[in-house]
Coordinates of C-alpha atoms in Angstrom, one line a residue:
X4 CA 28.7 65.7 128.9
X5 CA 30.6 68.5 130.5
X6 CA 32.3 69.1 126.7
X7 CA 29.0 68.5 125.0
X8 CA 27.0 71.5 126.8
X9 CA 30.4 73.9 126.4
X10 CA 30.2 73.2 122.5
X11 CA 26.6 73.6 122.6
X12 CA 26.8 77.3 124.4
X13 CA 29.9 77.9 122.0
X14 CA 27.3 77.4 118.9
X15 CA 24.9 79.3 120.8
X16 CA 26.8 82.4 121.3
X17 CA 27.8 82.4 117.6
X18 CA 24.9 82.0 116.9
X19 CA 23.6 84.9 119.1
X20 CA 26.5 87.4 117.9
X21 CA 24.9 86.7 114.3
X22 CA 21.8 87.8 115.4
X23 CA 23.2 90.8 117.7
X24 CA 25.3 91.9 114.5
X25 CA 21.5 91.5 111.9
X26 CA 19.7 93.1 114.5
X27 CA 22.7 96.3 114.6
X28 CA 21.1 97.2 111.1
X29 CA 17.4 98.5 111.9
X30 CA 16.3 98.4 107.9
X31 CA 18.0 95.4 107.6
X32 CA 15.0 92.9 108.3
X33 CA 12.8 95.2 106.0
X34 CA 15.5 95.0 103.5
X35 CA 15.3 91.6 103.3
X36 CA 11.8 90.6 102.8
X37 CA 11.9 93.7 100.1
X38 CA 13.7 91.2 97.5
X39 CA 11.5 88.3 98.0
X40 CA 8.5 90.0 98.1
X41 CA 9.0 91.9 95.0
X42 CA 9.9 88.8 93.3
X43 CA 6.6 86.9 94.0
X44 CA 4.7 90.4 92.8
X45 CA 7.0 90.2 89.4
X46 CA 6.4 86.7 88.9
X47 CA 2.8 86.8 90.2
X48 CA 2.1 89.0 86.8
X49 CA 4.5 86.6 84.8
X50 CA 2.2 84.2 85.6
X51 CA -0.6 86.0 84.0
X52 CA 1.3 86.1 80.8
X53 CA 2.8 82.4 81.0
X54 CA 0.9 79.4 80.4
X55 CA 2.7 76.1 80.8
X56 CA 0.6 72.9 79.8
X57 CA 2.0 70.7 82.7
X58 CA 1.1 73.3 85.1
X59 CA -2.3 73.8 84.6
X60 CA -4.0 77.5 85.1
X61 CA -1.8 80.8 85.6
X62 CA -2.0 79.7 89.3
X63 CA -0.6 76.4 89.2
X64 CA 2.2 78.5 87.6
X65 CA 2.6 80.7 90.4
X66 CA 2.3 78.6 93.2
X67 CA 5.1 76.9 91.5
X68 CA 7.7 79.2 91.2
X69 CA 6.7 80.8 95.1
X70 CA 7.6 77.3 96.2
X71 CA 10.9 77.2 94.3
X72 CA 11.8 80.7 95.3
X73 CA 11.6 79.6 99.1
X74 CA 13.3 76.9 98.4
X75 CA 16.4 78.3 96.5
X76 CA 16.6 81.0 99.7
X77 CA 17.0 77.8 101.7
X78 CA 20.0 77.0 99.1
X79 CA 21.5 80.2 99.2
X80 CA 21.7 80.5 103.2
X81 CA 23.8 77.2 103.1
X82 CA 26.0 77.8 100.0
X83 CA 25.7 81.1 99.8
X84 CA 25.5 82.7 102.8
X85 CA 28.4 80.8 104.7
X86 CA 31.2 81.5 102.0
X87 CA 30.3 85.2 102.5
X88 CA 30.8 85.1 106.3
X89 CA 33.3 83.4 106.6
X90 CA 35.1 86.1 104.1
X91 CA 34.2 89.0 106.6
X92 CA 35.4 87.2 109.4
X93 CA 38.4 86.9 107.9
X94 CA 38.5 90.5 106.7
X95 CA 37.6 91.6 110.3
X96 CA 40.2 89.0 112.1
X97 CA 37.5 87.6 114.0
X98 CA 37.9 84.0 112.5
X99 CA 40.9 84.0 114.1
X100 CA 39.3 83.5 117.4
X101 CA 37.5 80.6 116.4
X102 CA 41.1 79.0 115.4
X103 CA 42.7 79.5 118.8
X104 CA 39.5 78.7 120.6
X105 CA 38.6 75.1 122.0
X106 CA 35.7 75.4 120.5
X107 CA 37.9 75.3 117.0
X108 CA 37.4 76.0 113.5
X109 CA 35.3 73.1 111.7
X110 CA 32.4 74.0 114.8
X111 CA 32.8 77.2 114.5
X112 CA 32.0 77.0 110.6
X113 CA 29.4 74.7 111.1
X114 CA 27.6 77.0 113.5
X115 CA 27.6 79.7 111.2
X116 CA 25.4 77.8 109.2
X117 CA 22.7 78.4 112.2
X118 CA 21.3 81.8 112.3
X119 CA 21.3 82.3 108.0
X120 CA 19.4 78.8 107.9
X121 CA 17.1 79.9 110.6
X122 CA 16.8 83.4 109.0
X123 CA 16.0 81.6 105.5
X124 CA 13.4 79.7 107.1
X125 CA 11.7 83.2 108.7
X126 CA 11.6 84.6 104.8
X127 CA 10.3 81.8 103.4
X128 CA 7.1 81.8 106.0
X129 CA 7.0 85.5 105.4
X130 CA 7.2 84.9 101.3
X131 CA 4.5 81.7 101.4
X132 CA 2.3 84.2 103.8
X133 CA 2.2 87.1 101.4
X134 CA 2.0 84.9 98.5
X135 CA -1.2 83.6 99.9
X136 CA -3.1 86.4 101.5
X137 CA -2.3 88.9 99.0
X138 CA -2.2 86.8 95.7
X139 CA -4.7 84.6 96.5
X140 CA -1.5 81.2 96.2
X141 CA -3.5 77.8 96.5
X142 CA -1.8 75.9 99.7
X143 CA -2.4 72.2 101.2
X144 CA -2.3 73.5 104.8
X145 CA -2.8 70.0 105.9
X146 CA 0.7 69.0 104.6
X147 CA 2.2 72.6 105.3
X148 CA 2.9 71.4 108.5
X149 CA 5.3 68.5 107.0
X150 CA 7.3 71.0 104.8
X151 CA 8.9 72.3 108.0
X152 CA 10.8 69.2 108.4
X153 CA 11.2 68.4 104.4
X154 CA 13.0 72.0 104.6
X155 CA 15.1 71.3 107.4
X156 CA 16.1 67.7 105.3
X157 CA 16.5 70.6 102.3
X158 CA 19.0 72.4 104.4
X159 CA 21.2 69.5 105.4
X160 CA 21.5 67.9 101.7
X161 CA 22.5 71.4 100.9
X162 CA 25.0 72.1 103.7
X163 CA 28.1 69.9 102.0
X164 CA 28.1 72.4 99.4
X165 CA 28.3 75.0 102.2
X166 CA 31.0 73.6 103.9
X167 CA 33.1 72.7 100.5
X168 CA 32.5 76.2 99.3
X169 CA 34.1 77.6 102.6
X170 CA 37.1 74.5 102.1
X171 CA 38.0 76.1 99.0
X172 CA 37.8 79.6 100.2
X173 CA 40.9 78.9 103.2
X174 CA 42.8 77.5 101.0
X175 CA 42.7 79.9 97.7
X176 CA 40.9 82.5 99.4
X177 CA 38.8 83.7 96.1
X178 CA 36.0 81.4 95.3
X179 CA 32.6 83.4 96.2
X180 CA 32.0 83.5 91.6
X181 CA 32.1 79.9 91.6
X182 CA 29.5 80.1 94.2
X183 CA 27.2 82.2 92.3
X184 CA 28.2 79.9 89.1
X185 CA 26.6 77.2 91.2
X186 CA 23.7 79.1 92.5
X187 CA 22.4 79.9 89.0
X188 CA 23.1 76.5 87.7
X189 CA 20.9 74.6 90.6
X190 CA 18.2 76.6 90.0
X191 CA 18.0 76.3 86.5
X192 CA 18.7 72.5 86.8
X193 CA 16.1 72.0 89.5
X194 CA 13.5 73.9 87.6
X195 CA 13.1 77.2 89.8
X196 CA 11.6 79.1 87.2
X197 CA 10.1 76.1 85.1
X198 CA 9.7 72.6 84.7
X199 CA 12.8 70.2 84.5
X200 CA 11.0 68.2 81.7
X201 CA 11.6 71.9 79.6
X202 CA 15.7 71.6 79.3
X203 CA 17.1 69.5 76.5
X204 CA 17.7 65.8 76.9
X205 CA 21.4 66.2 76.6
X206 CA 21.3 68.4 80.0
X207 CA 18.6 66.8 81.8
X208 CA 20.0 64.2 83.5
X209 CA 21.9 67.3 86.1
X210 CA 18.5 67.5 87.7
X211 CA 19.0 63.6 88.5
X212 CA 22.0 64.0 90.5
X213 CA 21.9 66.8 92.7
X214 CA 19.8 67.6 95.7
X215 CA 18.4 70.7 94.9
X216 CA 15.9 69.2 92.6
X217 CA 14.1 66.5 94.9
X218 CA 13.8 69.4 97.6
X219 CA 12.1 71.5 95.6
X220 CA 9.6 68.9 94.3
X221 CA 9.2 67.8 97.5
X222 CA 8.2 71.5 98.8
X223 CA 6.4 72.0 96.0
X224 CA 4.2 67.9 97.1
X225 CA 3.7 69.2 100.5
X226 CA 2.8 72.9 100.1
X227 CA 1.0 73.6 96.8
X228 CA 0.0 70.3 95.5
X229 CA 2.6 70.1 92.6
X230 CA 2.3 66.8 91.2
X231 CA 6.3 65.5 92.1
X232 CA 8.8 63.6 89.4
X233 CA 9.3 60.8 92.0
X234 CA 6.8 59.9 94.9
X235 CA 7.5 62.5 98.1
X236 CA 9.2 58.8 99.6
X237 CA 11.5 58.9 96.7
X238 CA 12.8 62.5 97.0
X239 CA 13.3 61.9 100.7
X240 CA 15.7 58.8 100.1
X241 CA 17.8 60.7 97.9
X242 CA 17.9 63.9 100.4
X243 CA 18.6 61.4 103.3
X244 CA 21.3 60.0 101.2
X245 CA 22.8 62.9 100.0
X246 CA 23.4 63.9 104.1
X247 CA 24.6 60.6 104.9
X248 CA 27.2 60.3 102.2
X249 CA 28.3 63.2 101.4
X250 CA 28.1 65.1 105.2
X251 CA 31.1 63.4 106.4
X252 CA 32.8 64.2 103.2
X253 CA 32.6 67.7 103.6
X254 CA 33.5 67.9 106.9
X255 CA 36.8 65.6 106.2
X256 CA 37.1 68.0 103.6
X257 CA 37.3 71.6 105.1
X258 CA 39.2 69.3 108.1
X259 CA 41.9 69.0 105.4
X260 CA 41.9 73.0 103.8
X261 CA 41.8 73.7 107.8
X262 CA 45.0 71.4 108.0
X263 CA 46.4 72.9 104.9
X264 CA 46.5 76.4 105.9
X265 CA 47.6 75.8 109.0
X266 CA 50.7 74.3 107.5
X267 CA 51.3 77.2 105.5
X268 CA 50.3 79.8 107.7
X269 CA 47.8 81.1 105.7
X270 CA 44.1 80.1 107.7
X271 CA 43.5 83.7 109.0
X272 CA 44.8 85.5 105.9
X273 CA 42.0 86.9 103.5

């Protein structure tokens, strides 16, 4: 118990520097609802150019690319985000600490996933807010309430990708353009910007096998209405499943490139 609540106030003091060093910037929070923000205005007067069958109205358009903008910022804090931190804390020797500490490296990487997931989820309330009292977005705010915890699902599917991203990153020390290879690809194979049912035969089945796509239709279920692929019951399984299985993988994973570059005396070298 004693090692439980020390591991806890470890994670929570990483996770408090985080917030210490994004607070350090003063335009930095209005920096970062500028991008999202102007996005839904761009693609709020797309939508009054676009007209997709299986959408419906202009609206049924927007509402569905708000909901998959929210959720690809919940992508990127996991896979995204991490790989970038982890570089600085390199570059600054800070990771270092982490590596001698108790507390030790596969927590401490695992806690930086904290504060960008929590700061994902603060941007996505502010994006959904704006969308709706400014744009006029049609939301189910009886099921808004269920997207919190469909989000939080989102975020755990999505950490494995995270946590290999930042395996591949101690051990070869350059992989942050196969992260935004990845980005771009799950957001065009979990229909972002459009429908799945849109992309060729021949590439459709890479919306089947990834996590990113039953997220977004379920966010899209609970917060607009979207009719889903699969029944909201269906996209949870395969979410559910995705943490279960592959989770443990990950962490066994970056346990290994941790191993690795210990052995070759490379874990703190950028």
């Amino acid at each position: 118990m004693t090692a439980l609540r020390a591991h806890g106030s470890a994670a929570a003091a990483v996770m408090e520097r985080d917030l210490r060093l994004f607070m350090s910037y003063r335009l930095r929070p209005l920096t970062l609802l500028i991008g999202p923000l102007t996005t839904v205005t761009l693609f709020y007067y797309i939508s009054r150019l676009v007209r997709i069958p299986a959408l419906g109205s202009s609206d049924g358009y927007f509402a569905y690319v708000v909901v998959g903008i929210v959720a690809l910022d919940m992508l990127t804090s996991t896979v995204g985000t991490t790989p970038v931190t982890l570089r600085q804390e390199l570059v600054a020797g800070t990771f270092e600490r982490l590596v001698l500490s108790p507390f030790g490296p596969i927590r401490g990487v695992v806690a930086m996933m904290a504060f960008p997931v929590l700061q994902a989820f603060v941007v996505a309330t502010a994006t959904l807010i704006f969308a709706t009292s400014v744009f006029g977005m049609p939301v189910q705010w009886p099921d808004v309430v269920l997207a919190i915890p469909a989000a939080t699902l989102g975020a755990l599917a999505f950490a494995p990708f995270g946590l290999l991203t930042v395996a591949s990153i101690l051990v070869v020390k350059q992989a942050l353009a196969g992260v935004s290879i990845l980005l771009t690809a799950m957001s065009i194979f979990a229909g972002v910007y459009f429908p799945v049912a849109l992309l060729p035969d021949w590439i459709s089945w890479l919306s089947e096998v990834q996590p990113f796509t039953p997220a977004v239709e379920l966010l899209r279920h609970l917060i607009s209405g979207t009719p889903s692929l699969h029944s909201p019951l269906v996209d949870v399984l395969k979410l559910m499943g995705w943490v279960v299985v592959l989770l443990p993988v990950s962490l066994r994973l970056l346990a290994a490139a941790i191993g690795y570059s210990r052995r070759r005396g490379t874990i703190i070298e950028y």
